[in-house]
XYZ file of C-alpha atoms in Angstrom:
677
model
C 0.000 0.000 0.000
C 1.290 3.453 -0.937
C 0.657 6.387 1.378
C 0.684 9.811 -0.286
C 1.129 13.228 1.280
C 0.747 16.666 -0.286
C 1.111 19.789 1.827
C -0.682 23.082 1.304
C 1.415 26.097 0.367
C 3.033 27.444 3.521
C 3.814 31.158 3.268
C 6.617 32.861 5.188
C 6.223 36.617 5.124
C 9.962 37.051 4.765
C 12.275 37.324 1.736
C 13.652 34.122 0.237
C 17.239 34.892 1.318
C 16.219 35.306 4.970
C 14.320 32.003 4.896
C 17.352 30.244 3.381
C 19.596 31.607 6.124
C 17.164 30.258 8.718
C 16.975 26.897 6.911
C 20.773 26.437 6.922
C 20.820 26.726 10.725
C 19.174 23.274 10.894
C 22.467 21.647 9.893
C 24.431 19.679 10.909
C 22.114 19.107 13.904
C 19.067 20.830 15.331
C 18.005 20.694 18.971
C 14.415 21.365 17.959
C 14.363 18.132 15.930
C 15.414 15.456 18.448
C 15.102 12.614 15.914
C 17.692 14.351 13.694
C 20.935 13.041 15.191
C 23.347 14.372 12.584
C 24.444 14.278 8.959
C 27.488 13.734 6.736
C 28.069 15.646 3.504
C 28.438 13.280 0.557
C 28.951 15.954 -2.106
C 29.045 19.743 -2.298
C 29.024 21.456 -5.705
C 28.771 25.224 -6.151
C 28.976 27.153 -9.413
C 31.713 29.734 -9.899
C 29.298 32.640 -9.752
C 27.641 31.125 -6.650
C 24.287 31.184 -8.428
C 23.713 27.471 -7.806
C 24.712 25.239 -4.940
C 23.940 21.498 -4.738
C 24.611 19.615 -1.491
C 24.007 15.916 -0.875
C 23.845 14.706 2.739
C 23.477 11.386 4.529
C 21.181 12.062 7.478
C 20.984 9.973 10.630
C 17.596 9.688 12.370
C 16.673 8.173 15.709
C 13.114 7.065 14.974
C 10.734 6.867 17.925
C 9.903 3.160 17.574
C 9.282 0.452 20.188
C 12.561 -0.891 21.563
C 11.402 -4.461 20.929
C 10.898 -3.696 17.233
C 14.358 -2.139 16.975
C 15.974 -5.187 18.568
C 14.065 -7.651 16.390
C 15.033 -5.978 13.103
C 18.498 -5.030 14.356
C 18.654 -1.248 13.981
C 19.094 1.797 16.190
C 19.152 4.507 13.538
C 17.579 5.113 10.135
C 19.593 6.714 7.322
C 18.211 9.012 4.631
C 19.931 10.617 1.652
C 18.939 14.240 1.060
C 19.857 16.396 -1.937
C 19.410 20.182 -1.837
C 19.574 22.182 -5.079
C 19.732 25.909 -4.321
C 19.366 28.382 -7.179
C 20.116 31.824 -5.779
C 19.613 33.477 -9.131
C 16.063 32.133 -9.537
C 15.538 32.270 -5.766
C 14.455 28.659 -5.297
C 15.507 25.630 -3.270
C 14.471 22.147 -4.357
C 14.951 19.239 -1.977
C 14.665 15.506 -2.585
C 15.126 12.742 -0.028
C 14.852 8.962 0.071
C 15.537 6.283 2.630
C 18.754 4.291 2.499
C 17.891 1.902 5.335
C 15.531 -1.001 4.511
C 15.101 0.336 0.974
C 14.289 -3.180 -0.273
C 11.358 -3.360 2.144
C 10.209 0.244 2.565
C 10.347 3.035 -0.012
C 10.089 6.627 1.203
C 10.447 9.533 -1.220
C 10.062 13.200 -0.377
C 10.321 16.390 -2.407
C 10.152 19.944 -1.075
C 10.642 23.348 -2.599
C 11.039 26.917 -1.421
C 10.100 29.553 -3.996
C 9.259 33.245 -4.156
C 5.582 34.032 -3.659
C 4.013 34.725 -7.091
C 2.235 37.859 -5.841
C 4.800 39.257 -3.405
C 8.567 39.033 -4.088
C 9.273 39.638 -0.391
C 7.437 36.491 0.704
C 8.505 32.853 0.414
C 6.391 29.766 -0.333
C 7.072 26.229 0.846
C 5.544 23.018 -0.535
C 6.083 19.393 0.352
C 5.101 16.045 -1.166
C 5.939 12.546 0.005
C 5.106 8.914 -0.640
C 5.696 5.776 1.383
C 5.329 2.177 0.237
C 5.832 -0.710 2.646
C 6.500 -3.926 0.735
C 7.288 -6.128 3.719
C 8.738 -5.591 7.161
C 9.030 -8.833 9.117
C 5.279 -8.939 9.737
C 5.230 -5.449 11.278
C 3.946 -3.605 8.185
C 0.975 -2.010 9.931
C 3.046 -0.967 12.954
C 5.785 0.526 10.803
C 3.241 2.454 8.743
C 1.661 3.974 11.855
C 5.050 4.892 13.338
C 6.230 6.435 10.075
C 3.084 8.532 9.570
C 3.093 9.665 13.199
C 6.748 10.686 12.966
C 6.258 12.389 9.628
C 3.232 14.470 10.646
C 5.015 15.506 13.846
C 7.986 16.739 11.807
C 5.665 18.636 9.450
C 4.178 20.560 12.359
C 7.658 21.285 13.685
C 9.000 22.480 10.335
C 7.298 25.870 10.313
C 8.041 26.491 13.990
C 11.756 25.864 13.403
C 12.022 28.243 10.441
C 10.095 30.937 12.334
C 12.342 30.416 15.376
C 15.559 30.905 13.392
C 14.083 33.874 11.508
C 13.402 35.567 14.842
C 16.913 34.678 15.998
C 18.430 36.284 12.888
C 16.437 39.469 13.406
C 17.357 39.536 17.099
C 21.015 39.340 16.084
C 20.567 42.336 13.798
C 20.148 40.532 10.473
C 17.162 42.327 8.974
C 17.911 41.898 5.292
C 20.113 39.750 3.056
C 20.816 40.964 -0.503
C 19.626 38.825 -3.400
C 22.092 37.208 -5.796
C 21.069 39.716 -8.478
C 21.815 42.632 -6.129
C 25.229 41.194 -5.309
C 26.031 40.427 -8.961
C 24.492 43.190 -11.088
C 27.157 42.704 -13.770
C 26.036 39.082 -14.276
C 22.289 39.650 -14.333
C 22.195 40.616 -18.011
C 24.480 37.771 -19.008
C 22.761 34.539 -19.928
C 25.837 32.481 -20.761
C 25.398 28.796 -20.199
C 28.489 28.586 -18.018
C 26.998 31.017 -15.538
C 23.406 29.770 -15.591
C 23.697 26.017 -15.754
C 23.412 23.932 -12.644
C 25.270 20.660 -12.425
C 23.816 17.627 -14.186
C 22.663 16.191 -10.887
C 20.865 19.418 -10.071
C 19.176 19.589 -13.484
C 17.906 16.051 -13.131
C 16.440 16.841 -9.744
C 14.674 19.958 -10.974
C 13.213 18.175 -13.980
C 11.765 15.498 -11.720
C 9.798 18.064 -9.727
C 6.458 18.804 -11.375
C 5.581 22.466 -11.578
C 1.966 23.389 -10.952
C 0.098 26.608 -11.466
C -0.092 28.823 -8.396
C -3.840 29.208 -8.925
C -4.279 25.458 -8.316
C -2.640 25.566 -4.906
C -4.083 26.078 -1.466
C -2.213 28.178 1.037
C -1.935 27.085 4.642
C -3.342 30.379 5.958
C -6.321 30.110 3.601
C -7.139 26.630 4.903
C -6.886 27.726 8.526
C -8.997 30.876 8.190
C -11.547 29.761 5.588
C -11.856 26.003 6.103
C -10.683 25.555 9.680
C -7.705 23.950 11.376
C -6.825 20.604 9.779
C -4.258 17.972 10.576
C -1.421 17.662 8.022
C -2.798 14.408 6.610
C -6.263 15.980 6.305
C -4.788 18.943 4.433
C -3.027 16.510 2.149
C -6.196 14.572 1.307
C -8.024 17.817 0.542
C -5.292 18.964 -1.835
C -5.075 15.558 -3.531
C -8.831 15.324 -4.092
C -8.989 18.919 -5.280
C -6.209 18.284 -7.801
C -7.837 15.061 -9.002
C -11.123 16.891 -9.572
C -9.363 19.664 -11.487
C -7.611 17.106 -13.704
C -10.733 15.046 -14.411
C -13.386 17.786 -14.551
C -11.645 20.223 -16.906
C -10.695 22.522 -14.060
C -14.295 22.879 -12.866
C -14.315 21.913 -9.229
C -16.743 22.575 -6.358
C -15.985 24.895 -3.479
C -13.247 23.778 -1.118
C -15.617 23.613 1.864
C -17.884 21.327 -0.188
C -15.008 18.942 -0.937
C -13.962 19.022 2.703
C -17.423 17.945 3.895
C -17.271 14.786 1.790
C -13.777 14.001 3.050
C -14.884 14.412 6.651
C -17.899 12.182 6.105
C -15.561 9.376 4.999
C -12.907 10.024 7.660
C -10.583 11.453 4.984
C -10.382 8.156 3.104
C -9.432 9.397 -0.363
C -11.022 6.698 -2.549
C -14.267 6.539 -0.573
C -14.627 10.318 -0.506
C -13.822 10.569 -4.225
C -16.530 8.065 -5.177
C -19.029 9.649 -2.780
C -18.383 13.167 -4.086
C -18.483 12.198 -7.773
C -21.881 10.571 -7.362
C -23.165 13.718 -5.681
C -21.733 16.002 -8.381
C -23.518 13.931 -11.036
C -26.741 14.187 -9.036
C -26.404 17.966 -8.728
C -25.812 18.305 -12.449
C -28.714 16.030 -13.356
C -31.192 17.911 -11.160
C -29.764 21.416 -11.735
C -29.327 21.871 -7.994
C -26.839 24.722 -8.405
C -29.633 26.865 -9.866
C -32.387 25.954 -7.443
C -32.065 29.093 -5.290
C -32.621 31.360 -8.282
C -34.867 29.244 -10.505
C -37.271 27.474 -8.153
C -40.125 28.733 -6.025
C -42.029 26.539 -3.597
C -45.735 25.950 -4.322
C -48.080 28.092 -2.271
C -49.292 25.011 -0.390
C -45.766 24.271 0.842
C -45.153 27.883 1.801
C -48.329 27.859 3.871
C -48.371 24.370 5.403
C -44.696 23.331 5.629
C -43.988 24.419 9.209
C -40.293 25.211 9.121
C -37.965 28.156 8.638
C -34.662 29.830 9.526
C -34.532 31.469 12.939
C -31.571 33.673 13.952
C -28.172 32.188 14.941
C -26.950 29.999 17.789
C -24.423 30.726 20.519
C -21.698 29.482 18.158
C -23.067 31.756 15.381
C -24.396 28.819 13.381
C -27.687 29.344 11.516
C -30.697 27.708 13.201
C -33.452 25.945 11.292
C -36.703 25.281 13.162
C -38.978 22.426 12.063
C -42.302 21.682 13.790
C -42.785 18.202 12.386
C -45.349 17.193 15.000
C -47.730 19.952 13.885
C -47.277 19.304 10.174
C -49.954 17.586 8.090
C -47.509 15.352 6.230
C -50.253 13.257 4.705
C -52.061 16.308 3.394
C -48.848 17.750 1.945
C -48.034 14.514 0.147
C -51.513 14.288 -1.316
C -51.589 17.935 -2.359
C -48.102 18.600 -3.785
C -46.524 15.148 -4.044
C -43.251 13.680 -2.853
C -41.087 15.273 -5.567
C -42.099 18.828 -4.673
C -41.514 18.205 -0.966
C -38.091 16.740 -1.736
C -37.236 19.727 -3.908
C -38.335 22.065 -1.127
C -36.031 20.278 1.322
C -33.141 20.550 -1.161
C -33.919 24.266 -1.483
C -33.677 24.577 2.312
C -30.352 22.713 2.328
C -28.935 25.065 -0.306
C -30.169 28.009 1.760
C -28.311 26.552 4.726
C -25.049 26.345 2.775
C -25.475 29.944 1.675
C -26.192 31.115 5.233
C -23.094 29.293 6.487
C -20.942 31.103 3.931
C -22.493 34.441 4.907
C -21.881 33.705 8.590
C -18.261 32.754 7.843
C -17.647 36.100 6.159
C -19.492 38.057 8.847
C -17.715 36.368 11.763
C -14.386 35.823 9.984
C -14.590 32.235 11.168
C -15.052 28.968 9.226
C -18.698 27.845 9.321
C -19.912 24.866 7.310
C -22.854 23.452 9.283
C -25.982 24.579 11.047
C -28.223 23.624 13.968
C -31.684 22.123 13.502
C -34.323 22.516 16.214
C -36.955 19.786 15.821
C -40.234 20.151 17.730
C -42.180 16.872 17.846
C -45.181 17.968 19.894
C -48.251 16.528 18.195
C -46.437 13.611 16.542
C -48.814 10.656 16.397
C -49.704 7.575 14.430
C -50.950 9.758 11.599
C -47.336 10.651 10.873
C -46.519 6.937 10.631
C -48.656 6.661 7.497
C -46.530 4.345 5.385
C -46.270 6.513 2.228
C -45.281 9.389 4.492
C -42.589 7.304 6.165
C -41.363 6.147 2.751
C -41.140 9.767 1.601
C -39.234 10.666 4.784
C -36.784 7.814 4.218
C -36.183 8.954 0.652
C -35.515 12.516 1.825
C -33.074 11.206 4.442
C -31.340 9.126 1.766
C -30.927 12.136 -0.546
C -29.660 14.384 2.262
C -27.208 11.778 3.546
C -25.848 11.225 0.026
C -25.477 14.866 -1.007
C -25.230 17.059 2.096
C -22.883 15.273 4.513
C -21.530 17.104 7.542
C -23.984 19.994 7.158
C -25.795 19.466 10.460
C -23.786 20.395 13.523
C -26.490 19.070 15.846
C -30.168 18.139 15.916
C -31.986 19.381 19.021
C -35.150 17.310 19.547
C -37.721 18.697 21.973
C -41.133 17.571 23.219
C -40.878 14.095 21.719
C -44.167 12.221 22.291
C -44.607 8.636 23.313
C -45.005 7.442 19.742
C -41.485 8.603 18.826
C -39.856 5.177 19.507
C -41.924 3.725 16.656
C -40.799 6.392 14.189
C -37.190 6.119 15.342
C -37.232 2.348 14.840
C -38.366 2.858 11.251
C -35.880 5.562 10.231
C -32.773 4.918 12.354
C -31.346 2.171 10.074
C -31.146 4.746 7.270
C -29.256 7.379 9.262
C -25.473 7.348 9.310
C -23.975 6.549 12.714
C -21.917 9.736 12.676
C -25.066 11.753 11.937
C -27.163 10.078 14.630
C -24.443 10.837 17.184
C -25.325 14.528 16.735
C -28.930 14.006 17.879
C -29.719 15.520 21.278
C -33.114 14.737 22.786
C -34.813 16.667 25.569
C -37.883 15.349 27.371
C -40.432 17.247 29.407
C -39.517 20.902 29.850
C -35.892 20.417 30.894
C -34.825 21.897 27.569
C -35.295 25.367 29.098
C -32.861 24.700 31.928
C -29.080 24.780 32.082
C -27.724 22.004 29.904
C -30.669 22.385 27.518
C -31.326 24.665 24.562
C -29.643 27.628 26.254
C -26.296 25.917 25.658
C -26.791 26.277 21.910
C -29.414 28.997 21.409
C -29.225 32.439 23.057
C -32.042 32.917 25.562
C -33.472 35.823 23.588
C -33.807 33.590 20.494
C -35.603 30.596 22.051
C -38.956 30.375 20.174
C -42.085 31.503 21.970
C -43.880 28.190 21.371
C -41.152 26.544 23.478
C -41.515 29.001 26.326
C -39.045 31.579 25.029
C -39.573 35.204 24.094
C -38.616 35.149 20.416
C -41.353 35.089 17.809
C -40.552 32.437 15.228
C -41.313 33.587 11.695
C -42.503 30.279 10.263
C -45.894 29.273 8.799
C -48.620 28.333 11.256
C -49.507 25.340 9.137
C -52.587 23.331 10.006
C -54.507 20.644 8.113
C -54.199 20.861 4.340
C -57.724 21.259 2.855
C -58.820 18.247 0.842
C -59.771 20.590 -1.966
C -56.016 20.960 -2.617
C -55.437 17.214 -3.015
C -54.216 16.296 -6.484
C -56.158 13.955 -8.758
C -52.943 12.042 -9.525
C -53.601 10.181 -6.317
C -56.778 8.683 -7.767
C -56.579 5.442 -9.706
C -59.441 3.629 -11.389
C -62.588 4.000 -9.330
C -61.149 6.692 -7.088
C -59.058 4.542 -4.758
C -56.031 6.589 -3.715
C -53.091 4.319 -4.502
C -49.504 4.705 -5.670
C -48.060 2.605 -8.461
C -46.037 0.573 -5.981
C -48.591 0.850 -3.197
C -48.524 -1.310 -0.114
C -52.188 -0.509 0.524
C -54.947 -2.988 -0.183
C -58.501 -2.184 -1.155
C -61.652 -3.960 -0.038
C -65.394 -3.690 -0.633
C -67.393 -3.702 2.585
C -70.899 -4.978 1.893
C -73.870 -4.506 4.141
C -74.061 -7.630 6.282
C -70.650 -8.864 5.104
C -67.823 -7.074 6.949
C -64.230 -7.215 5.758
C -61.931 -8.770 8.340
C -58.179 -9.279 8.627
C -56.697 -11.816 11.006
C -53.404 -10.985 12.726
C -51.689 -13.829 14.559
C -49.648 -12.388 17.430
C -46.946 -14.872 18.504
C -45.977 -13.152 21.775
C -47.221 -10.497 24.141
C -46.373 -6.810 23.746
C -46.282 -6.855 19.954
C -47.705 -3.668 18.444
C -50.477 -3.809 15.840
C -50.709 -0.650 13.728
C -53.285 0.289 11.098
C -53.962 3.048 8.633
C -57.043 3.205 6.406
C -59.186 5.566 4.353
C -62.857 5.218 3.565
C -62.969 6.151 -0.110
C -66.654 5.315 -0.549
C -69.405 5.259 2.037
C -69.027 5.032 5.809
C -67.514 2.162 7.788
C -67.157 1.136 11.413
C -63.766 -0.177 12.509
C -63.367 -2.594 15.434
C -60.477 -4.661 16.805
C -61.249 -8.063 18.364
C -59.168 -10.612 20.238
C -60.082 -14.279 20.153
C -59.045 -16.780 22.786
C -59.687 -19.627 20.336
C -57.808 -20.311 17.105
C -59.817 -19.175 14.112
C -60.453 -21.561 11.228
C -57.475 -21.402 8.861
C -59.453 -23.092 6.118
C -61.326 -19.877 5.482
C -58.171 -17.758 5.368
C -55.917 -16.672 2.527
C -52.310 -15.971 3.491
C -51.347 -12.292 3.721
C -47.976 -12.625 5.445
C -46.369 -14.629 8.210
C -48.823 -13.497 10.871
C -51.643 -11.813 8.939
C -54.514 -13.429 7.061
C -57.621 -12.132 5.324
C -60.827 -13.766 6.500
C -63.508 -14.633 4.008
C -66.209 -11.968 4.243
C -68.792 -14.620 4.939
C -67.061 -15.552 8.188
C -67.941 -12.587 10.398
C -66.593 -13.179 13.893
C -69.683 -11.650 15.478
C -72.048 -13.927 13.558
C -70.217 -17.162 14.341
C -72.750 -19.158 16.400
C -69.933 -21.086 18.074
C -68.327 -17.962 19.537
C -69.646 -15.843 22.383
C -68.653 -12.234 23.045
C -66.891 -11.931 26.380
C -66.075 -15.627 26.483
C -64.554 -16.655 23.168
C -63.614 -13.205 21.933
C -63.461 -9.672 23.281
C -63.563 -6.189 21.789
C -60.154 -4.592 22.244
C -60.932 -1.359 20.423
C -64.501 -0.078 20.359
C -66.097 0.637 16.998
C -64.872 3.836 15.336
C -67.046 5.345 12.634
C -65.052 6.545 9.632
C -66.993 8.751 7.246
C -66.413 8.804 3.513
C -63.150 10.608 2.703
C -61.804 10.354 6.244
C -58.558 8.705 7.401
C -57.835 6.761 10.563
C -54.471 5.738 12.012
C -53.973 3.864 15.239
C -52.109 1.196 17.160
C -52.733 -1.377 19.858
C -50.323 -3.133 22.197
C -51.196 -6.819 22.225
C -50.955 -7.661 25.915
C -51.815 -11.269 25.103
C -50.700 -13.472 22.216
C -53.341 -15.052 20.027
C -55.668 -14.132 17.175
C -56.601 -10.495 16.614
C -59.170 -9.442 14.038
C -59.361 -6.047 12.337
C -62.932 -5.553 11.151
C -64.480 -2.990 8.817
C -68.295 -3.058 8.797
C -70.645 -1.170 6.540
C -72.134 1.784 8.396
C -75.340 3.033 6.792
C -78.131 5.195 8.153
C -81.859 4.667 7.708
C -83.249 5.657 4.302
C -84.498 9.211 4.186
C -87.693 8.201 2.344
C -89.683 5.059 1.713
C -90.867 5.672 -1.820
C -91.286 2.808 -4.260
C -88.133 3.927 -6.076
C -86.076 3.821 -2.851
C -87.309 0.369 -1.944
C -86.653 -0.903 -5.482
C -83.105 0.542 -5.409
C -82.358 -1.157 -2.082
C -83.553 -4.488 -3.435
C -81.514 -4.311 -6.658
C -78.364 -2.667 -5.237
C -76.483 -4.144 -2.320
C -75.215 -1.190 -0.207
C -71.441 -1.178 0.139
C -68.498 0.919 1.207
C -64.918 0.795 0.036
C -61.727 1.138 2.070
C -58.017 1.093 1.409
C -55.963 -0.105 4.328
C -52.523 -1.034 5.542
C -51.634 -2.825 8.757
C -48.416 -4.046 10.310
C -47.316 -6.159 13.249
C -44.241 -4.726 14.960
C -42.192 -7.242 17.009
C -42.049 -6.590 20.722
C -38.246 -6.717 20.911
C -38.117 -3.392 19.088
C -40.110 -1.717 21.835
C -39.281 -3.482 25.085
C -38.909 -0.918 27.812
C -41.070 1.600 25.994
C -44.376 -0.252 25.717
C -46.229 2.155 27.963
C -45.064 5.014 25.780
C -47.327 3.744 23.009
C -50.516 3.649 25.039
C -51.496 7.160 23.990
C -51.696 6.046 20.361
C -54.458 3.512 20.804
C -57.271 3.531 18.318
C -58.379 7.111 18.300
C -58.295 10.096 16.009
C -55.398 12.337 16.832
C -56.182 16.004 17.220
C -54.687 16.696 13.821
C -56.339 13.803 12.009
C -59.690 14.677 13.524
C -59.476 18.226 12.213
C -58.269 17.023 8.835
C -61.024 14.502 8.372
C -63.575 17.116 9.274
C -62.374 19.575 6.674
């Protein structure tokens, strides 16, 4: 395996000649580099006009390695060969180094160069590249690699400190300025004779081996620190490598540096993983024209009015804050009125706004800012929000955000989570990256207003009023989405609201012939959930529990534990079963009017057979004319429902069973208002 390192451009705000004088003080030994024991000069060639000077040294290093490892491989010191090619006329120093010890097992190559800053002749730039390949090392390859990288990064950090130290020492000793070669040799400046301008063959070879790159393609160390934040040397190297690869493969068109850095961080600075991850996202952005969304897209009026979220001031760390009141949002109504694609696009729009606000905050505060805080209020969250298409849409949104906006959320502050939250978390947590989920902070009750709560991240004057603060939050009030805004795309065939890949089933409920679904519960504390709409007529929903096994001969398999009972086999009309003895009503009949929706759940305290029943609910005829009687004789009254149900294993909810009690078989406040609209 080959390890690569590429440094950013380090800038010394001193002339090249002063930096060279400081650099020479490192030899033959340097107290500030304890691993550098000493060096021997192998060759020293200087041109007659002193314009070029090439020195080759054999350096002795005392590597900080375990004593046992040193004894096993039989070494105390490591030897490197270093060649310095100084060109005073062009004001540049090019350095190459390679290991002499264990060169058949480990290959280390390093190149460095000091040059004049392209924009300021009184400043000096330093760059460094290195590679290390471990072929074999007595079975200690991994250990040697870790030791080498640790030693190397430590020396990188020390390098700048040492040069700065000797620069200060020179100035303290009265050396403020050193003339350039051109100033010392004005009579030779105009002459371009080969004898006075040619470096030795060895020097030429070295310089040809060093690839020159455009200054505009390079990142300066100060830029990284002030614009992107403090990075470790290896992290800086990965950023520069990925940036260069993108420039080479994308015709010079590369994303912002902070964007590249987010993808590297999300993959722990693993170059190949980050490269693949970023390229997929760049293709996605191009395909969906995401870079133009802030200027070219406007949210539908329904989203602007009923999507209860918005930006709200800045946190204590000056990060933008986004407030989302998911518990109060009519997610089902939004999906039916604008569709999943528009909601997803709206979320992408919000994410792009967040990136823009981070950049604005960085400029305003003169501090790197690449992520924001999200305040999530879950008050009002109920089984209605667990409507399967809604959960599927949420999972898709999470998938898109995870794939294209990594490391954009500094923290997620969750407040007022209701008792149904464990169900939702069980459904979505497998799709959330572990690093992302570690940023979730949940507050129960009202402790979020105390020390250690929201005040740690949000200034007291900016805590929203609906959470007990004093700041008015400028976000939509929301509410139930009127059914008049629902799109007709949801209707298929005879008006049953289904998706192409729907998990919902439809059933006709005839008068006198209820539709029933059998759910076999294998153990106590499983959770039965249901979600249904009455798309035609009115129905009454009831949940039964039978102490006796129901006849499997009349059932058609639905899944491992769920079966559909033949409509002719109504549990209430079975002459062999008695209410209160053979079966009991677990959830009293709920009347669902045409066009209404019902979501609910029940904790099965006993194993056995549970029956979900939908019964036709019809009132008395308004008149008894001959025509009405004839119609009733020739037309069998019926209703139609679409439904989905699920049995959730108890192991997913052990320890939180009582938290689900509030969800049992009733209209939530939001669903009740919605169905009445």
